[in-house]
Structures are given as structure tokens and as C-alpha cells.
Coordinates of C-alpha atoms in Angstrom, one line a residue:
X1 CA 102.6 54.2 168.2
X2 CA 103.4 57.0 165.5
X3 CA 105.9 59.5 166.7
X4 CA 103.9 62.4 165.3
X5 CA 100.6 61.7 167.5
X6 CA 99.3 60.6 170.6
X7 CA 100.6 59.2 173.4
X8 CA 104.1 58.5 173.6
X9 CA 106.3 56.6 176.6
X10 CA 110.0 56.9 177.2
X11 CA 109.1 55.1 180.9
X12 CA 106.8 54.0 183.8
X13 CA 107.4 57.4 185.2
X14 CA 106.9 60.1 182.7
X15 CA 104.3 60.1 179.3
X16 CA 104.7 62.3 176.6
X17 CA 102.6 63.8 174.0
X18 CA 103.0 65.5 171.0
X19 CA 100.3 66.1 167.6
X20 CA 98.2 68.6 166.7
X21 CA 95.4 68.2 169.2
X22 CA 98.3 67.9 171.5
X23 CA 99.7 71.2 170.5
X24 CA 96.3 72.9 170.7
X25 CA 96.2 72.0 173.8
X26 CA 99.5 73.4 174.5
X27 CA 98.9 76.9 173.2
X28 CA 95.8 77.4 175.1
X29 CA 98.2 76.9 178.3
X30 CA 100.6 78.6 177.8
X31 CA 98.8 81.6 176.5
X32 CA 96.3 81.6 179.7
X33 CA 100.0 81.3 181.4
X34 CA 101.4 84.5 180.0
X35 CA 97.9 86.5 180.3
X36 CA 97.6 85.8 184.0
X37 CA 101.0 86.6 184.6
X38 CA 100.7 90.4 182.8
X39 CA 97.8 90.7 184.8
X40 CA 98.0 89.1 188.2
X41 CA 102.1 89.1 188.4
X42 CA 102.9 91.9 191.3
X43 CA 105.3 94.2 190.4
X44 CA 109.2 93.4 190.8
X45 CA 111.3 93.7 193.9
X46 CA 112.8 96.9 194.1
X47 CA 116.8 97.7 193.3
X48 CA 119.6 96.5 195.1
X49 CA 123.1 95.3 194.8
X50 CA 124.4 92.8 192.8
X51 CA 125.2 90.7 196.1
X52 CA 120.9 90.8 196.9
X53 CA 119.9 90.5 193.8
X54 CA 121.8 87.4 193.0
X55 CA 120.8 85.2 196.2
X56 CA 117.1 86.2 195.7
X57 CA 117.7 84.9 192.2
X58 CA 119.4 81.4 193.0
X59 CA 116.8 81.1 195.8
X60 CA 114.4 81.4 192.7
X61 CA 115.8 79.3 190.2
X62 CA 116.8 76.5 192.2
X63 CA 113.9 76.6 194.4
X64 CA 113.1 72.8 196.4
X65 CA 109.2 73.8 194.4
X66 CA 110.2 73.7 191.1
X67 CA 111.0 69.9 189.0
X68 CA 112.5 71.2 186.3
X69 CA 115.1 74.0 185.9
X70 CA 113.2 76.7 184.2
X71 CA 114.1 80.1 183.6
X72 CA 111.7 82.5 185.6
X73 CA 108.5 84.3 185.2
X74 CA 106.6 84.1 183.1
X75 CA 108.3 81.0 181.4
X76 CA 107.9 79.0 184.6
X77 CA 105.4 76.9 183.3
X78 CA 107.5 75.5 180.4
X79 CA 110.5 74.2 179.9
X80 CA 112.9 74.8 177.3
X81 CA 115.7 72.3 176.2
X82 CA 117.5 74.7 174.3
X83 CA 117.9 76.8 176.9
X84 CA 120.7 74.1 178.4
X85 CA 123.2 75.8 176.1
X86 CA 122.1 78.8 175.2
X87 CA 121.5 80.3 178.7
X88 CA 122.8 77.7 181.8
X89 CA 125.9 76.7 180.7
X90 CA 127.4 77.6 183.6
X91 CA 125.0 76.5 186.3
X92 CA 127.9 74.1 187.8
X93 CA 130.6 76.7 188.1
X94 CA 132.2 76.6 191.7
X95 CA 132.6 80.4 191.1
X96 CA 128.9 81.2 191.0
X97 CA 127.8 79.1 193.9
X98 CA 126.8 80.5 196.7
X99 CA 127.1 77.6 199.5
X100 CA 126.6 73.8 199.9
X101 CA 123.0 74.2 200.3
X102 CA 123.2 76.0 197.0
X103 CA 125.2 73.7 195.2
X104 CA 122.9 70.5 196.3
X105 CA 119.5 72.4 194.8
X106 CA 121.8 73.4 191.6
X107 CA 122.6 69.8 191.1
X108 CA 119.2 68.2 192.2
X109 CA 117.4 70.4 189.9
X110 CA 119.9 70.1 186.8
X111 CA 119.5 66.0 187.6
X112 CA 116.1 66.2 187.1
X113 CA 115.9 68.3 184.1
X114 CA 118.3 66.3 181.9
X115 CA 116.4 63.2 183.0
X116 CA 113.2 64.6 181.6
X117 CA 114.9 65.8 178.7
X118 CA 116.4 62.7 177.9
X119 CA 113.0 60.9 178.7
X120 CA 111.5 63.0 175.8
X121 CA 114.3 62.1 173.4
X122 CA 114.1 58.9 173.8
X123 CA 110.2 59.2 173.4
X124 CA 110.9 60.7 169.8
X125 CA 110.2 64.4 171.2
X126 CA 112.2 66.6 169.8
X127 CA 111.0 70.2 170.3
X128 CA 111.1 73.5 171.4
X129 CA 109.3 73.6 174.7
X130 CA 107.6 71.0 177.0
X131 CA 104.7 71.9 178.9
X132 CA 103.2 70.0 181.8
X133 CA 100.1 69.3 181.6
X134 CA 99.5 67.2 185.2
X135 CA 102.0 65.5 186.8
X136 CA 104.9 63.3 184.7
X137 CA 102.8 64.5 182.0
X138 CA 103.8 66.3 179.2
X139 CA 103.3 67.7 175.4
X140 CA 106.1 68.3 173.5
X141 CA 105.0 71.5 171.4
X142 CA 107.1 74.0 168.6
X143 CA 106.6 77.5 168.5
X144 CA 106.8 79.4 165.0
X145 CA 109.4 76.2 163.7
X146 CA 110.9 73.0 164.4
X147 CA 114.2 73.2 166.2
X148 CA 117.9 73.2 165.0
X149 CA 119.2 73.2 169.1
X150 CA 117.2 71.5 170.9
X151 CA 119.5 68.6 171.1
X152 CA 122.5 71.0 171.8
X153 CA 120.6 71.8 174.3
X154 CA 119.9 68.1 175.7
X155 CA 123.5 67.5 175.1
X156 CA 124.9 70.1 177.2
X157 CA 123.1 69.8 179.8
X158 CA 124.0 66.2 180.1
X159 CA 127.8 67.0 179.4
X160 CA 127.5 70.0 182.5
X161 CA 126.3 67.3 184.9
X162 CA 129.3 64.9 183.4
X163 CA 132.1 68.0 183.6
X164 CA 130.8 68.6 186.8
X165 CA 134.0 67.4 188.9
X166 CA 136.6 69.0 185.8
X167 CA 137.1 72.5 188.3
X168 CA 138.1 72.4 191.6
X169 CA 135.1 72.9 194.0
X170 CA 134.7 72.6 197.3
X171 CA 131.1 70.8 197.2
X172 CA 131.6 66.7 197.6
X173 CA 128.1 66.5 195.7
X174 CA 130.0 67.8 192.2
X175 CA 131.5 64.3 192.5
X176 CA 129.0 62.5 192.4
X177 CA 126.8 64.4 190.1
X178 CA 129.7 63.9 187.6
X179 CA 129.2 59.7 188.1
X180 CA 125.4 60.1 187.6
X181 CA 125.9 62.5 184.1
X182 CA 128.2 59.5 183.4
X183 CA 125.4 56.8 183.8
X184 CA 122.8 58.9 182.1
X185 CA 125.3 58.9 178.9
X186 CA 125.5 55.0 178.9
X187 CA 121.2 54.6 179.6
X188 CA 120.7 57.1 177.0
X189 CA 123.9 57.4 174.4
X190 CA 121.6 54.9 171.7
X191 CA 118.7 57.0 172.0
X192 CA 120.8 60.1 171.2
X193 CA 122.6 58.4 168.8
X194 CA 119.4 57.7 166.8
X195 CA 118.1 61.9 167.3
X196 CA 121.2 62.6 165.8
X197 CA 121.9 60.5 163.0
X198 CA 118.0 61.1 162.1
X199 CA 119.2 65.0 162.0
X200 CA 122.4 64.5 160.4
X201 CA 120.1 62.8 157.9
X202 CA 117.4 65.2 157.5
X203 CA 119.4 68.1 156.3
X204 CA 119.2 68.7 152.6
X205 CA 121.3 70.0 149.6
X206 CA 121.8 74.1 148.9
X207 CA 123.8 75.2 145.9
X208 CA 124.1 79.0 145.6
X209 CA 127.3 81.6 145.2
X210 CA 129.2 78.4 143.9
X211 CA 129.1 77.0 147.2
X212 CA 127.3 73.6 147.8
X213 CA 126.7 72.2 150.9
X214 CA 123.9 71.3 153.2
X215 CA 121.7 73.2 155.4
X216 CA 118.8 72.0 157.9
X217 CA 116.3 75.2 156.7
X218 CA 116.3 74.7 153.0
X219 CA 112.5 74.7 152.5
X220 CA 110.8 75.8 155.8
X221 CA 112.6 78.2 158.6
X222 CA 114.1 76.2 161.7
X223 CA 114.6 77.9 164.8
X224 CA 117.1 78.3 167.2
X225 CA 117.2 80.8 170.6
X226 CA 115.7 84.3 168.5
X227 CA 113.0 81.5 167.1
X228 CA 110.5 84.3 166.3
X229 CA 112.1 85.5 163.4
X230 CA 110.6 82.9 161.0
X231 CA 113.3 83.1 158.4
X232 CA 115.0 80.4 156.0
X233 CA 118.7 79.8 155.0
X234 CA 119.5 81.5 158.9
X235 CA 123.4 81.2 159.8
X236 CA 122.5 80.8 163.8
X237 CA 120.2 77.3 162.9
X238 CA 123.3 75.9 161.0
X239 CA 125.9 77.2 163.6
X240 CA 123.5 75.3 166.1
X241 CA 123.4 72.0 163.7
X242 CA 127.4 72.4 163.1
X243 CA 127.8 72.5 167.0
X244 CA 125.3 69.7 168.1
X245 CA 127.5 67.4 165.8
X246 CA 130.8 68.5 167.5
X247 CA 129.2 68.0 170.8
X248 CA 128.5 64.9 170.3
X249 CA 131.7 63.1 169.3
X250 CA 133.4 65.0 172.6
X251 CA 130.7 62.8 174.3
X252 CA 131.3 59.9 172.8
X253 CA 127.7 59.4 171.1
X254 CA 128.6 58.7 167.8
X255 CA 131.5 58.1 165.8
X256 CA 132.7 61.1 163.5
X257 CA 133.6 58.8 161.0
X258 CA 129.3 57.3 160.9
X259 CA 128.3 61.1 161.0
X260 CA 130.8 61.9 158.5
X261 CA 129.7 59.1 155.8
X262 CA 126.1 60.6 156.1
X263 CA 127.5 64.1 155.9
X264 CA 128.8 63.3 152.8
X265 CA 131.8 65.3 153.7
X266 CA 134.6 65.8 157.0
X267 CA 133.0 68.0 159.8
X268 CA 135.9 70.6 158.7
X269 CA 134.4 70.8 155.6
X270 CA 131.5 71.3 156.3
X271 CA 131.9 74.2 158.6
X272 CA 134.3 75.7 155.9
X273 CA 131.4 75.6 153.2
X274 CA 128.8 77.2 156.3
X275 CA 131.6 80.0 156.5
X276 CA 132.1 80.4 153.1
X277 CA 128.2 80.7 152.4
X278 CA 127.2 83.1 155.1
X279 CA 130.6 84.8 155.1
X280 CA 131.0 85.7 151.1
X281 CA 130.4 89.2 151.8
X282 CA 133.6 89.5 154.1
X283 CA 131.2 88.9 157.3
X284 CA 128.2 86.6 158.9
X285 CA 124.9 87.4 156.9
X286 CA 122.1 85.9 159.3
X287 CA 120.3 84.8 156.8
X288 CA 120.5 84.2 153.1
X289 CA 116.9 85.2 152.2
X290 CA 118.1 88.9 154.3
X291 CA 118.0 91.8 151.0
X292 CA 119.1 94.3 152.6
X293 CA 122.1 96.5 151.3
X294 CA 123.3 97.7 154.4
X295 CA 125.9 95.2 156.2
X296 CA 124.1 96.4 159.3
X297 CA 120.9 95.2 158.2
X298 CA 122.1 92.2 157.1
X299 CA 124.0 90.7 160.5
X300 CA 122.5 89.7 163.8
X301 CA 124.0 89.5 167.0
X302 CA 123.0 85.5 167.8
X303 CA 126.0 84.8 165.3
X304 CA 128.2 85.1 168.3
X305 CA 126.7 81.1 168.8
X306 CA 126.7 79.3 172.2
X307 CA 129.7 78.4 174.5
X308 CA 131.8 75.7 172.7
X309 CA 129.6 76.3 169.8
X310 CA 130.7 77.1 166.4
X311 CA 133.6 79.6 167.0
X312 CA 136.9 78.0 167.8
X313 CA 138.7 80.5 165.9
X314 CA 141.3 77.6 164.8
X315 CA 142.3 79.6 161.4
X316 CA 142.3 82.8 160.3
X317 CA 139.7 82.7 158.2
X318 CA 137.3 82.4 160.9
X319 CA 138.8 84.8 163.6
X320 CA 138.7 87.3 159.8
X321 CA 135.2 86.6 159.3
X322 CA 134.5 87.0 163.3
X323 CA 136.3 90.1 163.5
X324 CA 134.8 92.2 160.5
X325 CA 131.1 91.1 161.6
X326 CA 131.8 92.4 165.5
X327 CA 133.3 95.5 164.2
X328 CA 130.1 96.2 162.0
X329 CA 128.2 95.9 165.2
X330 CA 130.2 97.9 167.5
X331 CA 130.4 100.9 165.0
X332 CA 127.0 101.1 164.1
X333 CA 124.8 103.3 166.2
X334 CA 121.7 101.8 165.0
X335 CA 122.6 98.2 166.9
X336 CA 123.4 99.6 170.5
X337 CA 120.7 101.7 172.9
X338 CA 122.0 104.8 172.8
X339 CA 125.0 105.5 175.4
X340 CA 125.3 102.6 176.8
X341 CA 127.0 99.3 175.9
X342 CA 123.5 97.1 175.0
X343 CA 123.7 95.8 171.8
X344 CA 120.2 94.8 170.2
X345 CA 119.7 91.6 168.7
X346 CA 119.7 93.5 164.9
X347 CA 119.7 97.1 163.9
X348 CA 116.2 96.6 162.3
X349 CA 113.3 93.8 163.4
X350 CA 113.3 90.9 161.0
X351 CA 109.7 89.9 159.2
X352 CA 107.2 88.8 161.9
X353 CA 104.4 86.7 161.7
X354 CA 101.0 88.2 162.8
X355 CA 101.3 87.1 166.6
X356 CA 104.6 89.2 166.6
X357 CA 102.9 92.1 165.4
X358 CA 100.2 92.1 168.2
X359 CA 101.3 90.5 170.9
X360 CA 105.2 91.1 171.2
X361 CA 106.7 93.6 169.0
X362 CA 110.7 94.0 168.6
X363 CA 111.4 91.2 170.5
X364 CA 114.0 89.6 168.0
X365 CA 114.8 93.2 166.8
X366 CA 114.8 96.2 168.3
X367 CA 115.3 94.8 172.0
X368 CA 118.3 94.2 173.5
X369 CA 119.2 90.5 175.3
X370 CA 121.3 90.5 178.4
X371 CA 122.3 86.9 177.4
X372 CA 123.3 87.4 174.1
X373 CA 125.6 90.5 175.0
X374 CA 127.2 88.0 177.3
X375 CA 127.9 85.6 175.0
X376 CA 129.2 88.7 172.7
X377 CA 131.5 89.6 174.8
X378 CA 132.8 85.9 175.6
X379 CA 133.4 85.4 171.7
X380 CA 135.4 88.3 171.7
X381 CA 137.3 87.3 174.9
X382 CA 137.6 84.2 172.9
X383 CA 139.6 85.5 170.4
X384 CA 141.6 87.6 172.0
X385 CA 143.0 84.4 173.6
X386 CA 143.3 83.0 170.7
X387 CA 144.8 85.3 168.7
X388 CA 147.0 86.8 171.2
X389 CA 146.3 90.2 171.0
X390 CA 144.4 92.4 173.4
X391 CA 141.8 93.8 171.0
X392 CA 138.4 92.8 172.4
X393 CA 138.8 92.8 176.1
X394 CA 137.6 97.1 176.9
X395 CA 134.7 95.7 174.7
X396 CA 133.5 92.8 176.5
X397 CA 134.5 94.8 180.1
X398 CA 131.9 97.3 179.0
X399 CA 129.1 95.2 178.1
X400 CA 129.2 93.3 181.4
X401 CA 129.8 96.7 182.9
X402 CA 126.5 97.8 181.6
X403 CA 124.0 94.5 182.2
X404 CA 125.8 95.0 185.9
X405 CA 124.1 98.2 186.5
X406 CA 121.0 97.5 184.2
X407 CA 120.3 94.4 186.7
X408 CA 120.5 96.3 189.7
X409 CA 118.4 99.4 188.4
X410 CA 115.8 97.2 187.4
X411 CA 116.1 95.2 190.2
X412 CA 116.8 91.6 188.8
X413 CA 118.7 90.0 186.1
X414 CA 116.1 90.8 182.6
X415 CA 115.5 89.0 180.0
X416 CA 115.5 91.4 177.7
X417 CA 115.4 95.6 177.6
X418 CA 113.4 97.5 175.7
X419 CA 114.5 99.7 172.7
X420 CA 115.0 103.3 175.4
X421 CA 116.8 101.0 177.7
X422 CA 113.5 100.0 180.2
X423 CA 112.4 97.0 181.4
X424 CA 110.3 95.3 177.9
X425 CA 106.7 95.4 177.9
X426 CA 103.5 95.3 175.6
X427 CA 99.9 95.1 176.7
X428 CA 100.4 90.8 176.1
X429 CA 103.7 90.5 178.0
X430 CA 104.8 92.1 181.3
X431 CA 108.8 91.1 180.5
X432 CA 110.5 88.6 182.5
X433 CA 113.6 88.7 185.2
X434 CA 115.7 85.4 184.2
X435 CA 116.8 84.1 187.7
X436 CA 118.8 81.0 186.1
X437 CA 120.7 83.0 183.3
X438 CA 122.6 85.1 186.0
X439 CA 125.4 82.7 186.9
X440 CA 126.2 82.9 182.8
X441 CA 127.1 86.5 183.6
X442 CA 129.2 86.3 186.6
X443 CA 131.3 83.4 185.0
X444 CA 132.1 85.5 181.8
X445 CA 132.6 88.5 183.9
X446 CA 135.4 86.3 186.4
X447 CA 136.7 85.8 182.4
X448 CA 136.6 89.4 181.5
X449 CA 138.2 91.3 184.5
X450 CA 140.3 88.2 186.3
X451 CA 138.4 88.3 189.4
X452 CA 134.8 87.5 190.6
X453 CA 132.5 89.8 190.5
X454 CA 131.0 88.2 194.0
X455 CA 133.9 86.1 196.0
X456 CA 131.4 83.4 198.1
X457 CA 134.7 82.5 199.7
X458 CA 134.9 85.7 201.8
X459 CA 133.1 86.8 204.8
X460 CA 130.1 89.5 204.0
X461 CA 131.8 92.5 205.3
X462 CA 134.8 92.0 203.5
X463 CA 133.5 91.6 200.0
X464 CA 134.1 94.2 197.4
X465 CA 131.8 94.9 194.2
X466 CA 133.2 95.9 191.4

């Protein structure tokens, strides 16, 4: 069977498609998805505290309905494998689980996601979003580019379920959960072996500045979480490439020495040539097709990477090259809705393709992402730790600060906000309230401050919000 058409099977259970018919198909779906939703959707529940807004969440994301952990409307109706690292790394944290029941719906659905996900890889499918189509059906469909983190994704999802007994927790089921990530690993480590060494393989030489090295968006744009931006040379697709490859030797997939051989080079290298590259102006260009003059216009906020990503600030280099790009963004007004601490994803939008135009404008520019503030603020607490001075921390307090009291004005945790600060809409999309990216938040916050935002181990009337 070709692994660009048809029918593909990873099992008896599950069938997966993928081809241009396939894709067609696809669109039509999830288009009639978003349309109905903008229209027929009824408006959001109304404001409340953190405490409210947080249960009605988990009771949503992990709800005994759904098969597949997804992130809420109007993106029920696909799932995204990226999303696994980008957005739910933290689903497992003893800190942001409400109860047993909780805990048992967390790990039930997180089961079933990596399984699928892992079905699909081994199928050949590796893409941005599956859609259902009918039951243990699916097509396996990119939007605006083929993927640099969709296996990052894949891969953290399966090491959550594996790391799920490394904290203390009071939920027996983490146990077990951790032996079943374990015996997905062995079933599955061959097929991900193959996805990656087929990526190590497919990236391709760049020379430029006097720096050679190789990149996976050479000749065609690749995407990563801010896919819409469809640009080449991008420092957030290699930083997701980079990553993938260190996740997988911590899991024991394949051996740094067989990835190195293909690589051509050491993994240290390798990231040393990416920083060199996208850092020879003294900071992280995203992208090395961006001509603008401004070092604001040239930087994007998605450089901060993924948890366990890129950034291990191990030299000074990179804690230099980290530092001077997070300083451009906190000093320049055009980045940040005005008084508050909600940093947009650029200070400009990037190029857009038609659709963008229309249907969704400034959503990869001029809008501001709860999730990637969060992970701002992590980087920075990140190297605070790391470089043992307390430099970042007011930072990061007042971004969390801020997505605190935008979440229970708006009455749920958002996707993303809109250029004045409002829930985004257009006339196409109606915005979305991102049930399963909330437990993200309160883990970095417990990070930022030292304590919980929301202690589950205390009685209701004793709690305190911060």
C-alpha cells in the first residue's frame, strides 16, 4: 500500500487515511466544523473564580464522551499530536488534579490518545491533525505545511504516561499508567525508530553567514505550533527538530551514536550551528527569510520552545542569546497589549496566505497566546535557576498574574486574546476556551510563586486564591 494514498492500517482496530482525496475530504469537515460552531455555539459561561472555572474545565477536557484528549471548542473534532508537548505537558501533575475520579479520566483519556497516536505512526501518518471521519476511522491531514513536531508531540505524550509515577501522588492509578507508557515504548519503540531516523534523514544542507549545517525547511516552510505563518528557514521548526532528537535518546528509541552518523555531526553540534545561525545578530531571528530591520520585527515569541525542548541553558552562549531576545520583547511596547503583561506572538503579523487574510486575521501576529506567555515565563524561570540569579522571576509572576485575571474575566481559560485584550473573533471563528491547556498554567504558576495557585489537598472553605 503507498504511504501517500489510500487506506492505511496500523491494526484490526483503527484505519487510517491520508492522500489528496483524503485531505479534501478533511477540509470539508473541519470547515463545516468551525462554521457551525461560530454560528450555533452558545455563548460562554459567565465569570468566575479561578477555583469554578477550573473544575468546569477538567470536567470538559477529560469528559467520559470524548476518545481522544482534544483541546476544546471548536477543535473538538480533531486532534492534534503536537499539541502533546506544546500544550499538555503537564496533564499528569499531582498538583493540578483535582481528585481520584479526576485522575482516572486524566489517565484513561491520555491512554487512549497516545495509542491512536502511535497507531498512526506506525501507519506512516505523520501530520498535523487527525480527523475522525466514523468510528476508528481516521485521515491524517496538514494544514498550510508538513510538520517539524508532530513526533515531539507523539513522544511526549508517551514519555508523560511513562513519568507518570516520577512525583509523589496520591492516585494508585499513576502506577500503573507509568507500566502501560512502559509497554507502549517496547510495542511501538521500532516504529518510532523508523519516523525518526526517516526525519533525521530528510533534513537537508544550508550554507549561509559561514555557518553550515542542516535545517528541515530548506525549500518548502514546515510548521510547528504558530503553523500559519508559512515561512522558510523558521528557528521554532528546527528548535522542534533539535528537541524531538533529544527526546528520543532519554527514551531510549534510538541510539545517539545511529542518529549522530546520519546527522553527520554530534547533537551538540548541531544545536551550536542552529544557535549560531538564528542567533548571529546577538538574538533569535524566527526566521531567516524575516527582512526586517527592526530586532523587534524580526523575533517571535514561540522561540521560547516547549518544556524540555531546546533551551537547557548549559553554556553561556545560550542563556546570552536567550537573555538579549527576552529583553527585546519585554521592552518593546509594540509586543505586549497595552498595560498588561500579554505578550503577542510578534510585534507585527508575518506574511499570510489568502485563507489568513479572510478568514482569521492576526492569529500568529497581532494576538496574544495564553500558552505561549506560559511557556515565556517558564524559560525565564528556567534560567534564573540556572544561572543563579533572580533576574526573571517579577517577569514571569506577572504574566501568570495577568492570564489569571484574563481567565476569570472571560470566563474560561482562552486560547488566544485579541489585539485590545478581548476574547478573539472574526466573522469565520468565534475563538476558543482551551479546557486541557489550563493545568500548563497552574503547574508553572506552583514554579513561579512556590505555592499552588489551587491546593486540592485542602478542604473548600479553607482554600486561598492568590
Amino acid at each position: 500500500m503507498s504511504g501517500n494514498e489510500g487506506l492505511l492500517s496500523s491494526n484490526s482496530e483503527q484505519r487510517f487515511y491520508q492522500g489528496l482525496a483524503a485531505t479534501c475530504i478533511a477540509n470539508c469537515l473541519q470547515a463545516a466544523n468551525f462554521l457551525s460552531d461560530r454560528f450555533l455555539r452558545r455563548a460562554y459561561y459567565a465569570p468566575a473564580k479561578i477555583e469554578e472555572l477550573y473544575r468546569h474545565s477538567m470536567d470538559s477536557a477529560f469528559s467520559l464522551r470524548e476518545a481522544f484528549l482534544v483541546t476544546g471548542a471548536p477543535h473538538a473534532s480533531a486532534y492534534y499530536p503536537r499539541d502533546f508537548a506544546w500544550f499538555y505537558p503537564d496533564v499528569l501533575d499531582p498538583q493540578t488534579i483535582i481528585d481520584s475520579e479526576d485522575a482516572t479520566r486524566r489517565i484513561r483519556l491520555l491512554e487512549r490518545s497516545v495509542r491512536l497516536m502511535l497507531g498512526a505512526v506506525r501507519s506512516g501518518i505523520i501530520t498535523t491533525t487527525l480527523i475522525p471521519v466514523k468510528r476508528n476511522r481516521y485521515i491524517g491531514a496538514n494544514y498550510f505545511a508538513l510538520p517539524s513536531d508532530t513526533l515531539l508531540g507523539v513522544q511526549g505524550g508517551l514519555e508523560q504516561i511513562i513519568r507518570a509515577d516520577f512525583r509523589a501522588s496520591p492516585h494508585a492509578d499513576m502506577g500503573k499508567a507509568a507500566q502501560t507508557g512502559r509497554a507502549l515504548l517496547t510495542e511501538y519503540r521500532a516504529d518510532l525508530k523508523r519516523s525518526l531516523l526517516d526525519l533525521a534523514g530528510s533534513l537537508e544542507p544550508y550554507d549561509g553567514y559561514g555557518i553550515r549545517t542542516l535545517l528541515c525547511d530548506v525549500r518548502a516552510p514546515r510548521s510547528a505550533a504558530t503553523d500559519t505563518r508559512a515561512e522558510r528557514l523558521r528557528f521554532v521548526t528546527n528548535a522542534s527538530v533539535y528537541a524531538t532528537f533529544q527526546q528520543s535518546i532519554r527514551l531510549g528509541i534510538v541510539d545517539q551514536n545511529e542518529l549522530e552518523e546520519i546527522l553527520g555531526r554530534s547533537l551538540s553540534e548541531y544545536k551550536t550551528e542552529l544557535l549560531q545561525l538564528f542567533g548571529r545578530d546577538g538574538y533569535i531571528k524566527h526566521s531567516l527569510d524575516c527582512d526586517a530591520g527592526s530586532p523587534a520585527f524580526s523575533i517571535a515569541l514561540d522561540f521560547v520552545n516547549v518544556q524540555h525542548g531546546f533551551w537547557d541553558f548549559s553554556n553561556d552562549e545560550e542563556r546570552t542569546l536567550f537573555s538579549a531576545t527576552a529583553d527585546l520583547i519585554l521592552a518593546e511596547p509594540r509586543f505586549r497589549i497595552p498595560d498588561t503583561f500579554h505578550f503577542f506572538v510578534s510585534a507585527d503579523n508575518p506574511r499570510k496566505k489568502l485563507i489568513h487574510r479572510i478568514a482569521t486575521p492576526s492569529y500568529q501576529g497581532r494576538s496574544a497566546w495564553p500558552t505561549f506567555n506560559v511557556e515565556f515565563a517558564d524559560r525565564m524561570l528556567e534560567y534564573d535557576e540556572f544561572s543563579r540569579v533572580e533576574r526573571y522571576r517579577p517577569y514571569a509572576r506577572e504574566i501568570l498574574r495577568h492570564i489569571h485575571h484574563a481567565t476569570e474575566t472571560h470566563g474560561g481559560y482562552q486560547e488566544l486574546l485579541s489585539e485590545n485584550g478581548l476574547q478573539y473573533r472574526t466573522w469565520a471563528y468565534r475563538g476558543a476556551i482551551a479546557h486541557s491547556w489550563f493545568p500548563r498554567f497552574l503547574t508553572v504558576w506552583s514554579r513561579a510563586y512556590g505555592v499552588p495557585l489551587i491546593d486540592w489537598t485542602q478542604p473548600a472553605a479553607d482554600k486561598a486564591f492568590t
